[in-house]
Amino acid sequence: MKPFAEKLTEPIFLHQWPQIECPYCNVGALPLEEDRVVLNRDPYFNTTEFDVNDGEPESIVGTFAAQTICTAINCKGTTLVYGDFTVHEVSSFSNDRQFETKYSVRGFYPPIDVAETAGAVPDAIKAELSRVGSFVWNDPRAAATALRASIEILLDEQGIPRLSTNKNHAPLYLSTRIDNFHEAHPEVDVKDLLDAVRIVGNSNTHDSSLTTAGDLLRTMEIVETALDHLYPAPTPSKYANSNIEAKRIIAEEQQRKGRE
């Protein structure tokens, strides 16, 4: 899971906006700038009735939309972000009451990828995981379905048939396919991981209240963990590279001191 994804599962102030990768170039970031945000109050809060009966800024709610422009000089791609807003009183050193807006993100267009994969993960799996970014904050139930589908595709890529071998060639349950994979590859300990994602996907088919955006992202990390087992990165991690670089610098420093 990319670090910004979980930060967007809760309402945030403008100054809390995370670093989000541009979906066009994957290099620049997508800043949320106040002068590009359009707030649309619910109609009641624009009426005289509200001013007379309540008038409290903290009760104001509505929707927002904004253009975010990639910070990369050679990109400058525009991505739309939209969602809900609320107003909150904040601490102030002045005697006047101060209020700030909190933003609850519901989506981006074009969608942004929230999955993080390494190694030689097949493109078909990556494509299905990329759909999670289309749903995660607005419709976790649909995102759970995409995660379940990614497990089906993973098993396709591992050569596990979707149909039975009997004369009817009936479709196999995902649980059966997972069992078949485990029997064929007992050395790869991913059965519980795959089963957990299957359960989340199945549960959300019947009950939309089970999964929040935070729950969904934790489930996506389960998928990513399974992929790490099945498609290990072909090169050392950045941390391993940092250790190698540190040893090189130390060795050069020792050689320099030896020559003095």
PDB file of C-alpha atoms in Angstrom:
ATOM      1  CA  MET A   1       0.000   0.000   0.000  1.00  0.00           C
ATOM      2  CA  LYS A   2       1.317   3.424  -0.894  1.00  0.00           C
ATOM      3  CA  PRO A   3       1.795   5.615   2.205  1.00  0.00           C
ATOM      4  CA  PHE A   4      -0.708   8.305   1.222  1.00  0.00           C
ATOM      5  CA  ALA A   5      -3.614   5.858   0.836  1.00  0.00           C
ATOM      6  CA  GLU A   6      -4.240   5.283   4.537  1.00  0.00           C
ATOM      7  CA  LYS A   7      -3.901   8.997   5.322  1.00  0.00           C
ATOM      8  CA  LEU A   8      -6.881   9.657   3.065  1.00  0.00           C
ATOM      9  CA  THR A   9      -9.163   7.250   4.946  1.00  0.00           C
ATOM     10  CA  GLU A  10      -9.900  10.003   7.494  1.00  0.00           C
ATOM     11  CA  PRO A  11     -10.903  13.683   7.058  1.00  0.00           C
ATOM     12  CA  ILE A  12      -7.804  15.886   6.863  1.00  0.00           C
ATOM     13  CA  PHE A  13      -6.938  19.580   6.956  1.00  0.00           C
ATOM     14  CA  LEU A  14      -5.243  21.163   3.963  1.00  0.00           C
ATOM     15  CA  HIS A  15      -1.854  21.242   5.695  1.00  0.00           C
ATOM     16  CA  GLN A  16      -2.101  17.472   6.277  1.00  0.00           C
ATOM     17  CA  TRP A  17      -2.416  16.663   2.579  1.00  0.00           C
ATOM     18  CA  PRO A  18      -0.022  13.794   1.781  1.00  0.00           C
ATOM     19  CA  GLN A  19       2.469  13.320  -1.034  1.00  0.00           C
ATOM     20  CA  ILE A  20       0.512  11.635  -3.846  1.00  0.00           C
ATOM     21  CA  GLU A  21       2.109  10.318  -7.027  1.00  0.00           C
ATOM     22  CA  CYS A  22       0.857  11.731 -10.321  1.00  0.00           C
ATOM     23  CA  PRO A  23      -1.053   9.048 -12.304  1.00  0.00           C
ATOM     24  CA  TYR A  24       0.387  10.375 -15.571  1.00  0.00           C
ATOM     25  CA  CYS A  25       4.136  10.425 -14.934  1.00  0.00           C
ATOM     26  CA  ASN A  26       4.512   8.647 -11.551  1.00  0.00           C
ATOM     27  CA  VAL A  27       7.218  11.198 -10.742  1.00  0.00           C
ATOM     28  CA  GLY A  28       5.580  14.437  -9.643  1.00  0.00           C
ATOM     29  CA  ALA A  29       3.170  14.980  -6.761  1.00  0.00           C
ATOM     30  CA  LEU A  30      -0.447  16.175  -6.628  1.00  0.00           C
ATOM     31  CA  PRO A  31      -0.729  19.088  -4.160  1.00  0.00           C
ATOM     32  CA  LEU A  32      -4.121  20.290  -2.972  1.00  0.00           C
ATOM     33  CA  GLU A  33      -4.016  24.092  -3.230  1.00  0.00           C
ATOM     34  CA  GLU A  34      -6.706  26.146  -1.518  1.00  0.00           C
ATOM     35  CA  ASP A  35      -7.261  28.493  -4.459  1.00  0.00           C
ATOM     36  CA  ARG A  36      -8.101  25.516  -6.683  1.00  0.00           C
ATOM     37  CA  VAL A  37     -10.714  24.033  -4.318  1.00  0.00           C
ATOM     38  CA  VAL A  38     -14.399  24.644  -5.049  1.00  0.00           C
ATOM     39  CA  LEU A  39     -16.683  24.161  -2.033  1.00  0.00           C
ATOM     40  CA  ASN A  40     -20.347  23.411  -2.606  1.00  0.00           C
ATOM     41  CA  ARG A  41     -22.357  23.891   0.585  1.00  0.00           C
ATOM     42  CA  ASP A  42     -25.511  21.877   1.045  1.00  0.00           C
ATOM     43  CA  PRO A  43     -28.373  24.267   0.072  1.00  0.00           C
ATOM     44  CA  TYR A  44     -29.677  24.877   3.612  1.00  0.00           C
ATOM     45  CA  PHE A  45     -26.398  26.482   4.679  1.00  0.00           C
ATOM     46  CA  ASN A  46     -26.800  29.201   2.057  1.00  0.00           C
ATOM     47  CA  THR A  47     -30.214  30.322   3.346  1.00  0.00           C
ATOM     48  CA  THR A  48     -31.348  33.075   5.687  1.00  0.00           C
ATOM     49  CA  GLU A  49     -32.998  30.358   7.757  1.00  0.00           C
ATOM     50  CA  PHE A  50     -29.590  28.926   8.586  1.00  0.00           C
ATOM     51  CA  ASP A  51     -28.225  32.356   9.541  1.00  0.00           C
ATOM     52  CA  VAL A  52     -31.184  33.045  11.843  1.00  0.00           C
ATOM     53  CA  ASN A  53     -31.668  29.634  13.454  1.00  0.00           C
ATOM     54  CA  ASP A  54     -28.120  28.398  13.695  1.00  0.00           C
ATOM     55  CA  GLY A  55     -25.375  30.292  11.923  1.00  0.00           C
ATOM     56  CA  GLU A  56     -22.702  28.077  13.508  1.00  0.00           C
ATOM     57  CA  PRO A  57     -19.847  27.496  11.012  1.00  0.00           C
ATOM     58  CA  GLU A  58     -19.097  24.060  12.468  1.00  0.00           C
ATOM     59  CA  SER A  59     -22.457  22.774  11.274  1.00  0.00           C
ATOM     60  CA  ILE A  60     -21.675  23.562   7.622  1.00  0.00           C
ATOM     61  CA  VAL A  61     -21.167  20.523   5.390  1.00  0.00           C
ATOM     62  CA  GLY A  62     -21.037  19.936   1.664  1.00  0.00           C
ATOM     63  CA  THR A  63     -18.970  18.593  -1.200  1.00  0.00           C
ATOM     64  CA  PHE A  64     -15.730  19.771  -2.772  1.00  0.00           C
ATOM     65  CA  ALA A  65     -13.854  19.357  -6.015  1.00  0.00           C
ATOM     66  CA  ALA A  66     -10.395  20.551  -6.975  1.00  0.00           C
ATOM     67  CA  GLN A  67      -7.853  20.400  -9.743  1.00  0.00           C
ATOM     68  CA  THR A  68      -4.460  19.142  -8.669  1.00  0.00           C
ATOM     69  CA  ILE A  69      -1.597  19.871 -11.035  1.00  0.00           C
ATOM     70  CA  CYS A  70       1.469  17.619 -11.144  1.00  0.00           C
ATOM     71  CA  THR A  71       4.582  19.293  -9.777  1.00  0.00           C
ATOM     72  CA  ALA A  72       6.867  17.690 -12.379  1.00  0.00           C
ATOM     73  CA  ILE A  73       7.989  20.333 -14.872  1.00  0.00           C
ATOM     74  CA  ASN A  74       7.739  17.976 -17.847  1.00  0.00           C
ATOM     75  CA  CYS A  75       4.266  16.737 -16.894  1.00  0.00           C
ATOM     76  CA  LYS A  76       1.901  19.293 -15.330  1.00  0.00           C
ATOM     77  CA  GLY A  77      -0.909  16.755 -15.730  1.00  0.00           C
ATOM     78  CA  THR A  78      -4.239  17.676 -14.137  1.00  0.00           C
ATOM     79  CA  THR A  79      -6.060  15.261 -11.837  1.00  0.00           C
ATOM     80  CA  LEU A  80      -9.480  15.925 -10.322  1.00  0.00           C
ATOM     81  CA  VAL A  81     -10.055  15.132  -6.645  1.00  0.00           C
ATOM     82  CA  TYR A  82     -13.516  15.232  -5.094  1.00  0.00           C
ATOM     83  CA  GLY A  83     -15.292  14.395  -1.861  1.00  0.00           C
ATOM     84  CA  ASP A  84     -17.005  15.897   1.179  1.00  0.00           C
ATOM     85  CA  PHE A  85     -16.023  18.724   3.511  1.00  0.00           C
ATOM     86  CA  THR A  86     -16.785  19.793   7.066  1.00  0.00           C
ATOM     87  CA  VAL A  87     -15.836  22.904   9.027  1.00  0.00           C
ATOM     88  CA  HIS A  88     -13.972  22.754  12.355  1.00  0.00           C
ATOM     89  CA  GLU A  89     -12.907  25.314  14.927  1.00  0.00           C
ATOM     90  CA  VAL A  90      -9.157  25.348  15.492  1.00  0.00           C
ATOM     91  CA  SER A  91      -6.910  26.782  18.174  1.00  0.00           C
ATOM     92  CA  SER A  92      -5.966  30.419  17.747  1.00  0.00           C
ATOM     93  CA  PHE A  93      -3.815  32.948  19.578  1.00  0.00           C
ATOM     94  CA  SER A  94      -6.277  35.717  18.726  1.00  0.00           C
ATOM     95  CA  ASN A  95      -9.577  36.456  20.445  1.00  0.00           C
ATOM     96  CA  ASP A  96     -11.425  35.723  17.207  1.00  0.00           C
ATOM     97  CA  ARG A  97     -12.685  32.227  16.549  1.00  0.00           C
ATOM     98  CA  GLN A  98     -10.783  30.488  13.749  1.00  0.00           C
ATOM     99  CA  PHE A  99     -12.187  27.795  11.471  1.00  0.00           C
ATOM    100  CA  GLU A 100     -10.613  25.450   8.945  1.00  0.00           C
ATOM    101  CA  THR A 101     -12.003  23.011   6.419  1.00  0.00           C
ATOM    102  CA  LYS A 102     -11.486  19.262   6.612  1.00  0.00           C
ATOM    103  CA  TYR A 103     -11.597  17.235   3.414  1.00  0.00           C
ATOM    104  CA  SER A 104     -12.875  13.656   3.081  1.00  0.00           C
ATOM    105  CA  VAL A 105     -11.636  12.293  -0.233  1.00  0.00           C
ATOM    106  CA  ARG A 106     -14.041  10.104  -2.220  1.00  0.00           C
ATOM    107  CA  GLY A 107     -12.056   9.716  -5.401  1.00  0.00           C
ATOM    108  CA  PHE A 108      -9.653  10.925  -8.089  1.00  0.00           C
ATOM    109  CA  TYR A 109      -9.992  11.171 -11.848  1.00  0.00           C
ATOM    110  CA  PRO A 110      -8.078   9.727 -13.496  1.00  0.00           C
ATOM    111  CA  PRO A 111      -7.856   7.159 -10.684  1.00  0.00           C
ATOM    112  CA  ILE A 112      -4.599   6.858  -8.780  1.00  0.00           C
ATOM    113  CA  ASP A 113      -2.902   3.572  -7.961  1.00  0.00           C
ATOM    114  CA  VAL A 114      -2.749   2.716  -4.257  1.00  0.00           C
ATOM    115  CA  ALA A 115      -1.141  -0.736  -4.550  1.00  0.00           C
ATOM    116  CA  GLU A 116       2.596  -1.224  -4.140  1.00  0.00           C
ATOM    117  CA  THR A 117       4.153  -4.265  -5.789  1.00  0.00           C
ATOM    118  CA  ALA A 118       7.709  -5.400  -6.378  1.00  0.00           C
ATOM    119  CA  GLY A 119       9.247  -8.225  -8.354  1.00  0.00           C
ATOM    120  CA  ALA A 120       7.929  -9.651 -11.605  1.00  0.00           C
ATOM    121  CA  VAL A 121       4.224  -9.369 -10.776  1.00  0.00           C
ATOM    122  CA  PRO A 122       2.243 -10.080 -13.989  1.00  0.00           C
ATOM    123  CA  ASP A 123       0.569  -7.111 -15.641  1.00  0.00           C
ATOM    124  CA  ALA A 124      -2.875  -8.722 -15.375  1.00  0.00           C
ATOM    125  CA  ILE A 125      -2.614  -8.779 -11.570  1.00  0.00           C
ATOM    126  CA  LYS A 126      -1.322  -5.206 -11.457  1.00  0.00           C
ATOM    127  CA  ALA A 127      -4.180  -4.049 -13.658  1.00  0.00           C
ATOM    128  CA  GLU A 128      -6.782  -5.568 -11.341  1.00  0.00           C
ATOM    129  CA  LEU A 129      -5.109  -4.098  -8.251  1.00  0.00           C
ATOM    130  CA  SER A 130      -5.062  -0.674  -9.920  1.00  0.00           C
ATOM    131  CA  ARG A 131      -8.885  -0.764  -9.899  1.00  0.00           C
ATOM    132  CA  VAL A 132      -8.780  -0.521  -6.097  1.00  0.00           C
ATOM    133  CA  GLY A 133      -7.780   3.140  -6.415  1.00  0.00           C
ATOM    134  CA  SER A 134     -11.052   3.786  -8.263  1.00  0.00           C
ATOM    135  CA  PHE A 135     -13.188   2.602  -5.357  1.00  0.00           C
ATOM    136  CA  VAL A 136     -11.334   2.481  -2.071  1.00  0.00           C
ATOM    137  CA  TRP A 137     -12.513   5.778  -0.477  1.00  0.00           C
ATOM    138  CA  ASN A 138     -15.977   5.898  -2.006  1.00  0.00           C
ATOM    139  CA  ASP A 139     -17.022   2.255  -2.358  1.00  0.00           C
ATOM    140  CA  PRO A 140     -14.859  -0.160  -0.330  1.00  0.00           C
ATOM    141  CA  ARG A 141     -17.315  -2.928  -1.177  1.00  0.00           C
ATOM    142  CA  ALA A 142     -16.458  -2.643  -4.873  1.00  0.00           C
ATOM    143  CA  ALA A 143     -12.757  -2.441  -4.002  1.00  0.00           C
ATOM    144  CA  ALA A 144     -13.073  -5.696  -2.027  1.00  0.00           C
ATOM    145  CA  THR A 145     -14.523  -7.329  -5.132  1.00  0.00           C
ATOM    146  CA  ALA A 146     -11.521  -6.130  -7.142  1.00  0.00           C
ATOM    147  CA  LEU A 147      -9.155  -7.631  -4.559  1.00  0.00           C
ATOM    148  CA  ARG A 148     -10.977 -10.947  -4.714  1.00  0.00           C
ATOM    149  CA  ALA A 149     -10.740 -10.849  -8.507  1.00  0.00           C
ATOM    150  CA  SER A 150      -6.990 -10.233  -8.230  1.00  0.00           C
ATOM    151  CA  ILE A 151      -6.689 -13.568  -6.408  1.00  0.00           C
ATOM    152  CA  GLU A 152      -8.565 -15.313  -9.216  1.00  0.00           C
ATOM    153  CA  ILE A 153      -6.142 -13.773 -11.729  1.00  0.00           C
ATOM    154  CA  LEU A 154      -3.154 -14.660  -9.541  1.00  0.00           C
ATOM    155  CA  LEU A 155      -4.238 -18.307  -9.644  1.00  0.00           C
ATOM    156  CA  ASP A 156      -4.708 -18.051 -13.424  1.00  0.00           C
ATOM    157  CA  GLU A 157      -1.119 -16.844 -13.691  1.00  0.00           C
ATOM    158  CA  GLN A 158      -0.007 -19.769 -11.516  1.00  0.00           C
ATOM    159  CA  GLY A 159      -1.703 -22.221 -13.874  1.00  0.00           C
ATOM    160  CA  ILE A 160      -4.572 -23.241 -11.570  1.00  0.00           C
ATOM    161  CA  PRO A 161      -7.659 -24.083 -13.711  1.00  0.00           C
ATOM    162  CA  ARG A 162     -10.971 -22.294 -13.186  1.00  0.00           C
ATOM    163  CA  LEU A 163     -12.966 -25.311 -14.386  1.00  0.00           C
ATOM    164  CA  SER A 164     -13.218 -28.824 -12.981  1.00  0.00           C
ATOM    165  CA  THR A 165     -11.763 -31.745 -14.911  1.00  0.00           C
ATOM    166  CA  ASN A 166     -15.005 -33.738 -14.910  1.00  0.00           C
ATOM    167  CA  LYS A 167     -17.183 -34.004 -17.995  1.00  0.00           C
ATOM    168  CA  ASN A 168     -19.321 -31.028 -16.946  1.00  0.00           C
ATOM    169  CA  HIS A 169     -16.299 -28.721 -16.633  1.00  0.00           C
ATOM    170  CA  ALA A 170     -18.129 -26.843 -13.887  1.00  0.00           C
ATOM    171  CA  PRO A 171     -16.578 -23.596 -12.560  1.00  0.00           C
ATOM    172  CA  LEU A 172     -14.545 -24.175  -9.411  1.00  0.00           C
ATOM    173  CA  TYR A 173     -15.094 -22.214  -6.214  1.00  0.00           C
ATOM    174  CA  LEU A 174     -12.226 -19.884  -5.382  1.00  0.00           C
ATOM    175  CA  SER A 175     -11.688 -21.808  -2.139  1.00  0.00           C
ATOM    176  CA  THR A 176     -11.182 -24.996  -4.189  1.00  0.00           C
ATOM    177  CA  ARG A 177      -8.711 -23.250  -6.496  1.00  0.00           C
ATOM    178  CA  ILE A 178      -6.746 -22.001  -3.479  1.00  0.00           C
ATOM    179  CA  ASP A 179      -6.672 -25.549  -2.069  1.00  0.00           C
ATOM    180  CA  ASN A 180      -5.499 -26.856  -5.439  1.00  0.00           C
ATOM    181  CA  PHE A 181      -2.706 -24.299  -5.535  1.00  0.00           C
ATOM    182  CA  HIS A 182      -1.631 -25.217  -2.002  1.00  0.00           C
ATOM    183  CA  GLU A 183      -1.540 -28.911  -2.906  1.00  0.00           C
ATOM    184  CA  ALA A 184       0.547 -28.160  -5.998  1.00  0.00           C
ATOM    185  CA  HIS A 185       2.909 -25.750  -4.198  1.00  0.00           C
ATOM    186  CA  PRO A 186       2.987 -26.607  -0.479  1.00  0.00           C
ATOM    187  CA  GLU A 187       6.395 -24.927  -0.207  1.00  0.00           C
ATOM    188  CA  VAL A 188       4.812 -21.475  -0.769  1.00  0.00           C
ATOM    189  CA  ASP A 189       3.027 -20.480   2.429  1.00  0.00           C
ATOM    190  CA  VAL A 190       0.293 -18.214   1.072  1.00  0.00           C
ATOM    191  CA  LYS A 191      -2.862 -20.280   1.588  1.00  0.00           C
ATOM    192  CA  ASP A 192      -4.071 -18.319   4.630  1.00  0.00           C
ATOM    193  CA  LEU A 193      -3.322 -15.020   2.894  1.00  0.00           C
ATOM    194  CA  LEU A 194      -5.343 -15.943  -0.172  1.00  0.00           C
ATOM    195  CA  ASP A 195      -8.161 -17.352   1.912  1.00  0.00           C
ATOM    196  CA  ALA A 196      -8.413 -14.144   3.960  1.00  0.00           C
ATOM    197  CA  VAL A 197      -8.837 -12.030   0.813  1.00  0.00           C
ATOM    198  CA  ARG A 198     -11.418 -14.488  -0.521  1.00  0.00           C
ATOM    199  CA  ILE A 199     -13.402 -14.195   2.714  1.00  0.00           C
ATOM    200  CA  VAL A 200     -13.371 -10.383   2.634  1.00  0.00           C
ATOM    201  CA  GLY A 201     -14.491 -10.390  -0.991  1.00  0.00           C
ATOM    202  CA  ASN A 202     -17.273 -12.874  -0.365  1.00  0.00           C
ATOM    203  CA  SER A 203     -18.497 -11.103   2.778  1.00  0.00           C
ATOM    204  CA  ASN A 204     -18.805  -7.765   1.014  1.00  0.00           C
ATOM    205  CA  THR A 205     -20.885  -9.339  -1.720  1.00  0.00           C
ATOM    206  CA  HIS A 206     -23.600  -9.897   0.887  1.00  0.00           C
ATOM    207  CA  ASP A 207     -23.086  -7.072   3.389  1.00  0.00           C
ATOM    208  CA  SER A 208     -21.834  -3.612   2.360  1.00  0.00           C
ATOM    209  CA  SER A 209     -21.317  -2.489   5.975  1.00  0.00           C
ATOM    210  CA  LEU A 210     -18.433  -4.845   6.726  1.00  0.00           C
ATOM    211  CA  THR A 211     -15.512  -3.011   5.157  1.00  0.00           C
ATOM    212  CA  THR A 212     -14.252   0.524   5.661  1.00  0.00           C
ATOM    213  CA  ALA A 213     -11.560   2.093   3.486  1.00  0.00           C
ATOM    214  CA  GLY A 214      -9.009   1.330   6.224  1.00  0.00           C
ATOM    215  CA  ASP A 215     -10.106  -2.311   6.395  1.00  0.00           C
ATOM    216  CA  LEU A 216      -9.882  -2.590   2.635  1.00  0.00           C
ATOM    217  CA  LEU A 217      -6.345  -1.210   2.517  1.00  0.00           C
ATOM    218  CA  ARG A 218      -5.217  -3.692   5.166  1.00  0.00           C
ATOM    219  CA  THR A 219      -6.687  -6.450   3.026  1.00  0.00           C
ATOM    220  CA  MET A 220      -4.773  -5.110   0.039  1.00  0.00           C
ATOM    221  CA  GLU A 221      -1.579  -5.419   2.065  1.00  0.00           C
ATOM    222  CA  ILE A 222      -2.411  -9.102   2.494  1.00  0.00           C
ATOM    223  CA  VAL A 223      -2.537  -9.424  -1.306  1.00  0.00           C
ATOM    224  CA  GLU A 224       0.778  -7.581  -1.581  1.00  0.00           C
ATOM    225  CA  THR A 225       2.334  -9.922   0.992  1.00  0.00           C
ATOM    226  CA  ALA A 226       1.203 -12.955  -1.004  1.00  0.00           C
ATOM    227  CA  LEU A 227       2.687 -11.409  -4.138  1.00  0.00           C
ATOM    228  CA  ASP A 228       5.975 -10.812  -2.314  1.00  0.00           C
ATOM    229  CA  HIS A 229       6.128 -14.563  -1.608  1.00  0.00           C
ATOM    230  CA  LEU A 230       5.244 -15.577  -5.160  1.00  0.00           C
ATOM    231  CA  TYR A 231       7.117 -12.896  -7.097  1.00  0.00           C
ATOM    232  CA  PRO A 232      10.148 -11.877  -5.028  1.00  0.00           C
ATOM    233  CA  ALA A 233      11.988  -8.788  -6.221  1.00  0.00           C
ATOM    234  CA  PRO A 234      14.860  -9.713  -8.579  1.00  0.00           C
ATOM    235  CA  THR A 235      17.194  -7.107  -7.024  1.00  0.00           C
ATOM    236  CA  PRO A 236      17.995  -6.261  -3.380  1.00  0.00           C
ATOM    237  CA  SER A 237      15.692  -3.820  -1.644  1.00  0.00           C
ATOM    238  CA  LYS A 238      16.618  -0.164  -1.307  1.00  0.00           C
ATOM    239  CA  TYR A 239      17.623  -0.920   2.279  1.00  0.00           C
ATOM    240  CA  ALA A 240      20.027  -3.618   1.123  1.00  0.00           C
ATOM    241  CA  ASN A 241      21.457  -1.201  -1.435  1.00  0.00           C
ATOM    242  CA  SER A 242      21.901   1.404   1.307  1.00  0.00           C
ATOM    243  CA  ASN A 243      23.868  -1.109   3.403  1.00  0.00           C
ATOM    244  CA  ILE A 244      26.138  -1.878   0.447  1.00  0.00           C
ATOM    245  CA  GLU A 245      26.693   1.827  -0.219  1.00  0.00           C
ATOM    246  CA  ALA A 246      27.489   2.476   3.473  1.00  0.00           C
ATOM    247  CA  LYS A 247      30.074  -0.332   3.508  1.00  0.00           C
ATOM    248  CA  ARG A 248      31.695   1.079   0.361  1.00  0.00           C
ATOM    249  CA  ILE A 249      32.007   4.555   1.915  1.00  0.00           C
ATOM    250  CA  ILE A 250      33.482   3.127   5.134  1.00  0.00           C
ATOM    251  CA  ALA A 251      35.972   1.012   3.187  1.00  0.00           C
ATOM    252  CA  GLU A 252      37.112   4.020   1.139  1.00  0.00           C
ATOM    253  CA  GLU A 253      37.502   6.095   4.300  1.00  0.00           C
ATOM    254  CA  GLN A 254      39.649   3.398   5.906  1.00  0.00           C
ATOM    255  CA  GLN A 255      41.827   3.218   2.783  1.00  0.00           C
ATOM    256  CA  ARG A 256      42.275   6.994   2.809  1.00  0.00           C
ATOM    257  CA  LYS A 257      43.354   6.993   6.453  1.00  0.00           C
ATOM    258  CA  GLY A 258      45.764   4.166   5.705  1.00  0.00           C
ATOM    259  CA  ARG A 259      47.507   6.308   3.098  1.00  0.00           C
ATOM    260  CA  GLU A 260      47.942   9.317   5.420  1.00  0.00           C
TER     261      GLU A 260
END
